[in-house]
Short mmCIF file of C-alpha atoms in Angstrom, two decimals:
data_model
loop_
_atom_site.label_atom_id
_atom_site.label_comp_id
_atom_site.label_asym_id
_atom_site.label_seq_id
_atom_site.Cartn_x
_atom_site.Cartn_y
_atom_site.Cartn_z
CA UNK V 242 -10.08 20.19 -51.11
CA UNK V 243 -7.45 21.15 -48.56
CA UNK V 244 -4.81 23.65 -49.62
CA UNK V 245 -1.34 22.22 -49.85
CA UNK V 246 1.02 23.05 -46.98
CA UNK V 247 3.43 25.59 -48.45
CA UNK V 248 6.25 24.28 -46.27
CA UNK V 249 8.35 26.07 -43.72
CA UNK V 250 10.52 28.26 -45.87
CA UNK V 251 13.74 29.45 -44.28
CA UNK V 252 14.08 29.26 -40.54
CA UNK V 253 13.26 32.65 -38.95
CA UNK V 254 15.95 34.53 -37.12
CA UNK V 255 15.66 34.03 -33.36
CA UNK V 256 14.25 36.90 -31.33
CA UNK V 257 17.07 39.09 -30.02
CA UNK V 258 17.96 38.45 -26.41
CA UNK V 259 19.95 40.81 -24.18
CA UNK V 260 23.44 39.83 -23.14
CA UNK V 261 25.54 36.84 -24.20
CA UNK V 262 23.81 33.62 -25.33
CA UNK V 263 26.78 31.29 -25.27
CA UNK V 264 25.87 29.68 -21.93
CA UNK V 265 24.71 26.08 -21.65
CA UNK V 266 21.30 25.33 -23.14
CA UNK V 267 18.63 23.69 -20.96
CA UNK V 268 18.29 19.93 -21.26
CA UNK V 269 15.31 19.39 -23.55
CA UNK V 270 13.51 16.52 -25.26
CA UNK V 271 10.66 16.12 -27.72
CA UNK V 272 7.25 15.98 -26.06
CA UNK V 273 5.85 12.46 -25.48
CA UNK V 274 4.37 10.77 -28.53
CA UNK V 275 6.07 12.93 -31.16
CA UNK V 276 8.10 11.48 -34.02
CA UNK V 277 10.35 13.04 -36.65
CA UNK V 278 9.74 11.86 -40.24
CA UNK V 279 10.82 12.95 -43.71
CA UNK V 280 8.39 15.16 -45.65
CA UNK V 281 9.18 15.07 -49.33
CA UNK V 282 12.82 15.32 -50.32
CA UNK V 283 13.83 18.53 -48.58
CA UNK V 284 11.81 18.75 -45.38
CA UNK V 285 11.34 17.10 -41.99
CA UNK V 286 8.12 17.01 -40.00
CA UNK V 287 7.71 16.78 -36.22
CA UNK V 288 4.27 15.52 -35.17
CA UNK V 289 1.24 14.68 -37.30
CA UNK V 290 -1.61 16.90 -36.05
CA UNK V 291 -1.92 19.83 -38.51
CA UNK V 292 -2.44 22.23 -35.61
CA UNK V 293 0.73 21.10 -33.88
CA UNK V 294 3.14 19.76 -36.49
CA UNK V 295 6.36 21.58 -37.23
CA UNK V 296 7.86 21.44 -40.74
CA UNK V 297 11.58 22.17 -40.95
CA UNK V 298 14.18 22.19 -43.72
CA UNK V 299 16.10 18.95 -44.05
CA UNK V 300 19.59 20.30 -43.48
CA UNK V 301 22.48 18.72 -41.57
CA UNK V 302 22.20 21.35 -38.84
CA UNK V 303 18.46 20.80 -38.30
CA UNK V 304 18.88 17.03 -38.39
CA UNK V 305 21.57 17.26 -35.72
CA UNK V 306 19.33 19.32 -33.42
CA UNK V 307 16.39 16.93 -33.81
CA UNK V 308 18.61 13.89 -33.29
CA UNK V 309 20.00 15.35 -30.06
CA UNK V 310 16.47 16.10 -28.82
CA UNK V 311 15.27 12.59 -29.66
CA UNK V 312 18.24 11.04 -27.85
CA UNK V 313 18.13 13.54 -24.94
CA UNK V 314 21.72 14.58 -25.60
CA UNK V 315 23.15 18.06 -24.87
CA UNK V 316 22.37 20.64 -27.54
CA UNK V 317 25.10 22.52 -29.38
CA UNK V 318 24.59 26.30 -29.03
CA UNK V 319 24.20 28.21 -32.27
CA UNK V 320 21.72 30.05 -34.52
CA UNK V 321 20.28 26.87 -36.05
CA UNK V 322 19.63 25.33 -32.64
CA UNK V 323 17.92 28.50 -31.39
CA UNK V 324 15.70 28.73 -34.47
CA UNK V 325 14.65 25.08 -34.33
CA UNK V 326 13.86 25.35 -30.62
CA UNK V 327 11.82 28.49 -31.23
CA UNK V 328 9.67 26.71 -33.84
CA UNK V 329 9.18 23.70 -31.58
CA UNK V 330 8.27 25.84 -28.57
CA UNK V 331 5.61 27.65 -30.61
CA UNK V 332 3.79 24.32 -31.08
CA UNK V 333 4.40 22.97 -27.55
CA UNK V 334 6.69 20.22 -28.85
CA UNK V 335 9.38 20.42 -26.14
CA UNK V 336 9.64 19.13 -22.61
CA UNK V 337 12.43 19.20 -20.00
CA UNK V 338 14.68 16.19 -20.47
CA UNK V 339 14.92 15.60 -16.73
CA UNK V 340 12.33 13.43 -15.01
CA UNK V 341 9.38 15.48 -13.72
CA UNK V 342 9.09 16.27 -10.05
CA UNK V 343 6.96 13.74 -8.20
CA UNK V 344 3.88 14.94 -6.31
CA UNK V 345 2.50 12.87 -3.45
CA UNK V 346 -1.21 12.04 -3.64
CA UNK V 347 -3.37 10.68 -0.83
CA UNK V 348 -6.57 8.81 -1.70
CA UNK V 349 -9.56 8.87 0.64
CA UNK V 350 -11.93 6.51 -1.13
CA UNK V 351 -15.26 5.30 0.22
CA UNK V 352 -15.71 2.60 -2.42
CA UNK V 353 -16.27 -1.17 -2.23
CA UNK V 354 -12.86 -1.82 -3.81
CA UNK V 355 -11.14 0.78 -1.65
CA UNK V 356 -10.33 2.92 -4.69
CA UNK V 357 -8.07 0.31 -6.27
CA UNK V 358 -8.68 1.75 -9.75
CA UNK V 359 -7.50 5.20 -8.68
CA UNK V 360 -4.49 3.66 -6.96
CA UNK V 361 -3.53 1.91 -10.20
CA UNK V 362 -4.01 5.07 -12.27
CA UNK V 363 -1.89 7.19 -9.93
CA UNK V 364 0.79 4.49 -9.83
CA UNK V 365 0.90 4.58 -13.63
CA UNK V 366 1.83 8.28 -13.69
CA UNK V 367 5.52 9.15 -13.63
CA UNK V 368 4.80 12.43 -11.84
CA UNK V 369 2.61 11.07 -9.00
CA UNK V 370 3.18 8.83 -6.00
CA UNK V 371 0.59 7.49 -3.56
CA UNK V 372 1.04 8.29 0.12
CA UNK V 373 -0.99 6.99 3.04
CA UNK V 374 -0.62 10.28 4.92
CA UNK V 375 -3.07 13.00 3.81
CA UNK V 376 -1.38 15.60 6.04
CA UNK V 377 1.84 15.15 4.02
CA UNK V 378 0.27 14.93 0.56
CA UNK V 379 0.54 17.60 -2.11
CA UNK V 380 -3.02 16.77 -3.21
CA UNK V 381 -5.76 14.65 -1.62
CA UNK V 382 -8.36 12.93 -3.83
CA UNK V 383 -11.61 12.29 -1.94
CA UNK V 384 -13.98 9.75 -3.49
CA UNK V 385 -17.46 8.97 -2.20
CA UNK V 386 -20.05 6.43 -3.28
CA UNK V 387 -23.04 8.72 -2.77
CA UNK V 388 -23.19 12.24 -1.38
CA UNK V 389 -20.17 13.28 0.66
CA UNK V 390 -20.26 14.31 4.30
CA UNK V 391 -18.77 17.81 4.23
CA UNK V 392 -17.08 17.18 7.58
CA UNK V 393 -14.65 14.87 5.76
CA UNK V 394 -13.30 17.87 3.86
CA UNK V 395 -13.15 20.38 6.71
CA UNK V 396 -9.71 19.28 8.02
CA UNK V 397 -8.28 19.60 4.50
CA UNK V 398 -9.63 23.13 4.16
CA UNK V 399 -8.36 24.16 7.59
CA UNK V 400 -4.90 22.82 6.68
CA UNK V 401 -4.98 24.64 3.30
CA UNK V 402 -4.51 21.24 1.64
CA UNK V 403 -5.40 21.13 -2.08
CA UNK V 404 -7.98 18.43 -2.76
CA UNK V 405 -10.19 17.08 -5.52
CA UNK V 406 -13.68 15.73 -4.85
CA UNK V 407 -15.20 12.84 -6.83
CA UNK V 408 -18.73 11.68 -6.03
CA UNK V 409 -20.67 8.79 -7.57
CA UNK V 410 -24.13 10.23 -7.20
CA UNK V 411 -27.63 9.29 -8.42
CA UNK V 412 -26.31 6.81 -10.97
CA UNK V 413 -23.90 9.36 -12.43
CA UNK V 414 -20.68 11.03 -11.35
CA UNK V 415 -19.55 14.47 -10.23
CA UNK V 416 -15.90 15.47 -10.52
CA UNK V 417 -14.90 18.60 -8.65
CA UNK V 418 -14.46 21.05 -7.42
CA UNK V 419 -10.68 20.97 -7.31
CA UNK V 420 -10.16 23.00 -4.16
CA UNK V 421 -7.13 25.12 -3.36
CA UNK V 422 -8.31 26.67 -0.07
CA UNK V 423 -8.37 30.45 -0.18
CA UNK V 424 -8.13 30.52 -3.98
CA UNK V 425 -11.08 28.47 -5.25
CA UNK V 426 -14.60 27.57 -4.25
CA UNK V 427 -14.83 24.66 -1.83
CA UNK V 428 -17.77 22.27 -1.58
CA UNK V 429 -19.29 24.35 1.21
CA UNK V 430 -19.07 27.40 -1.09
CA UNK V 431 -21.11 25.41 -3.61
CA UNK V 432 -23.64 24.58 -0.89
CA UNK V 433 -23.88 28.24 0.11
CA UNK V 434 -24.59 29.30 -3.48
CA UNK V 435 -27.26 26.61 -3.84
CA UNK V 436 -28.85 27.58 -0.54
CA UNK V 437 -29.67 31.01 -1.98
CA UNK V 438 -31.95 29.37 -4.55
CA UNK V 439 -33.02 26.42 -2.38
CA UNK V 440 -33.14 27.13 1.36
CA UNK V 441 -33.79 23.44 2.07
CA UNK V 442 -30.59 22.35 0.31
CA UNK V 443 -28.38 21.95 3.44
CA UNK V 444 -30.93 19.89 5.37
CA UNK V 445 -31.79 17.69 2.39
CA UNK V 446 -28.10 17.14 1.63
CA UNK V 447 -27.42 16.05 5.22
CA UNK V 448 -30.31 13.58 5.03
CA UNK V 449 -29.06 12.29 1.68
CA UNK V 450 -25.62 11.68 3.18
CA UNK V 451 -27.18 9.71 6.02
CA UNK V 452 -29.46 7.76 3.68
CA UNK V 453 -26.46 6.75 1.59
CA UNK V 454 -24.91 4.93 4.56
CA UNK V 455 -27.69 2.31 4.39
CA UNK V 456 -28.43 -0.14 1.56
CA UNK V 457 -31.57 0.46 -0.45
CA UNK V 458 -34.57 -1.79 0.32
CA UNK V 459 -34.15 -3.51 -3.06
CA UNK V 460 -30.41 -4.08 -2.38
CA UNK V 461 -29.54 -2.52 -5.76
CA UNK V 462 -25.89 -1.72 -6.43
CA UNK V 463 -25.28 2.03 -6.45
CA UNK V 464 -22.21 1.66 -8.69
CA UNK V 465 -24.08 0.64 -11.83
CA UNK V 466 -21.82 2.24 -14.46
CA UNK V 467 -18.30 0.82 -14.16
CA UNK V 468 -17.03 2.37 -17.43
CA UNK V 469 -18.12 5.78 -16.12
CA UNK V 470 -16.16 5.16 -12.93
CA UNK V 471 -13.09 4.36 -15.03
CA UNK V 472 -13.59 7.52 -17.11
CA UNK V 473 -13.98 9.95 -14.21
CA UNK V 474 -11.16 8.29 -12.25
CA UNK V 475 -8.78 8.77 -15.17
CA UNK V 476 -10.02 12.35 -15.58
CA UNK V 477 -9.35 12.99 -11.89
CA UNK V 478 -5.78 11.71 -12.19
CA UNK V 479 -5.18 13.92 -15.25
CA UNK V 480 -6.37 16.92 -13.24
CA UNK V 481 -3.99 16.05 -10.41
CA UNK V 482 -1.13 15.69 -12.92
CA UNK V 483 -2.00 19.11 -14.37
CA UNK V 484 -1.92 20.68 -10.90
CA UNK V 485 1.40 19.01 -10.10
CA UNK V 486 2.84 20.45 -13.33
CA UNK V 487 1.68 23.97 -12.47
CA UNK V 488 -1.27 23.99 -14.89
CA UNK V 489 -4.90 24.68 -14.04
CA UNK V 490 -6.98 21.48 -13.69
CA UNK V 491 -10.23 21.27 -15.65
CA UNK V 492 -12.11 20.95 -12.35
CA UNK V 493 -10.47 24.04 -10.81
CA UNK V 494 -13.33 25.67 -8.85
CA UNK V 495 -15.67 23.71 -11.14
CA UNK V 496 -17.95 20.69 -11.03
CA UNK V 497 -18.31 18.34 -13.99
CA UNK V 498 -21.53 16.33 -13.85
CA UNK V 499 -21.96 13.13 -15.83
CA UNK V 500 -25.66 12.31 -15.75
CA UNK V 501 -26.85 8.73 -16.42
CA UNK V 502 -26.76 8.10 -20.15
CA UNK V 503 -24.95 11.34 -21.01
CA UNK V 504 -21.86 11.31 -23.22
CA UNK V 505 -20.50 14.72 -22.19
CA UNK V 506 -20.31 16.26 -18.73
CA UNK V 507 -22.29 19.31 -17.71
CA UNK V 508 -19.80 21.95 -16.55
CA UNK V 509 -20.72 24.08 -13.53
CA UNK V 510 -18.13 26.70 -12.51
CA UNK V 511 -18.37 28.15 -9.00
CA UNK V 512 -16.95 31.20 -7.28
CA UNK V 513 -15.93 31.46 -3.64
CA UNK V 514 -18.86 32.41 -1.45
CA UNK V 515 -18.36 35.42 0.85
CA UNK V 516 -20.21 33.66 3.70
CA UNK V 517 -17.95 30.60 3.62
CA UNK V 518 -15.01 30.40 6.01
CA UNK V 519 -12.78 28.44 3.62
CA UNK V 520 -10.38 31.36 3.16
CA UNK V 521 -10.05 32.39 6.78
CA UNK V 522 -7.26 30.07 7.88
CA UNK V 523 -5.38 30.62 4.60
CA UNK V 524 -4.45 34.10 5.84
CA UNK V 525 -3.17 32.90 9.23
CA UNK V 526 0.50 32.19 9.96
CA UNK V 527 1.52 28.58 9.35
CA UNK V 528 2.32 27.97 13.03
CA UNK V 529 -1.24 28.90 14.04
CA UNK V 530 -3.17 26.72 11.61
CA UNK V 531 -3.06 23.61 13.78
CA UNK V 532 -4.80 25.61 16.51
CA UNK V 533 -7.83 26.49 14.36
CA UNK V 534 -10.99 25.37 16.21
CA UNK V 535 -12.58 22.29 14.67
CA UNK V 536 -15.80 24.11 13.79
CA UNK V 537 -14.24 27.25 12.26
CA UNK V 538 -14.90 26.20 8.68
CA UNK V 539 -18.45 25.05 9.30
CA UNK V 540 -19.38 28.25 11.12
CA UNK V 541 -18.68 30.32 8.03
CA UNK V 542 -21.24 28.58 5.81
CA UNK V 543 -24.89 29.25 5.27
CA UNK V 544 -26.94 26.43 6.71
CA UNK V 545 -30.61 26.11 7.38
#
């Protein structure tokens, strides 16, 4: 039997802040999905999840604050407002009222449908916009049906362009790594780590890339699991949204492998490899990056 929620009690006094607090309050709103409902006769509840809900006294002052948040109207400064906002912030129930900044996303998709699903998912996000110009994008999503030719990613690394890799491989899917050049592992870092345990890895990977450019003798479709494609595509967009909002994506320097028939991904975090050149150009002045030789990134990796 679950213990009864004892209720909020009186609102705590706000933490003291130095200097005057009579200036304008930031424009805030309740986080998406939240509702305010009555709880008993004397309380109000924001949200339903027990780990996130906020229970507040049902007083005129509290009701006014919640109504202003729900309607995205300016807040009236005062002790009650500060205390309500403090409780809501503790449970991540507030968001800026202004529309989020829009990040531009370029899609490089080697798929039969040209990545239409990803296009639709990005278009459905209020904080993302598709651009056809990778060199102007805030993030580039690179999708490959099969193993990916690393040379596709080299220009992005040399330009210090954040990018997320999604591969549909061996009947499953691999999301990641999300690469922020100079800060995270890139795909060549992953290769360098694997080469330590398997010296044949680079040569076999190159052959696998080449083999994937030809249909199989039985003409079987490589994209056998469409629901999995939808799942990992949506996951990729959520990671891009997280990056655009200043949060760490789940695939940050990490691969998530969905094997055929699995319900949960296998998570493989990676560190930057000291023999990889992915960080070299990140330390160069901006005006010199366009002059980086085309093979600079490749020359820093371990290849058989």
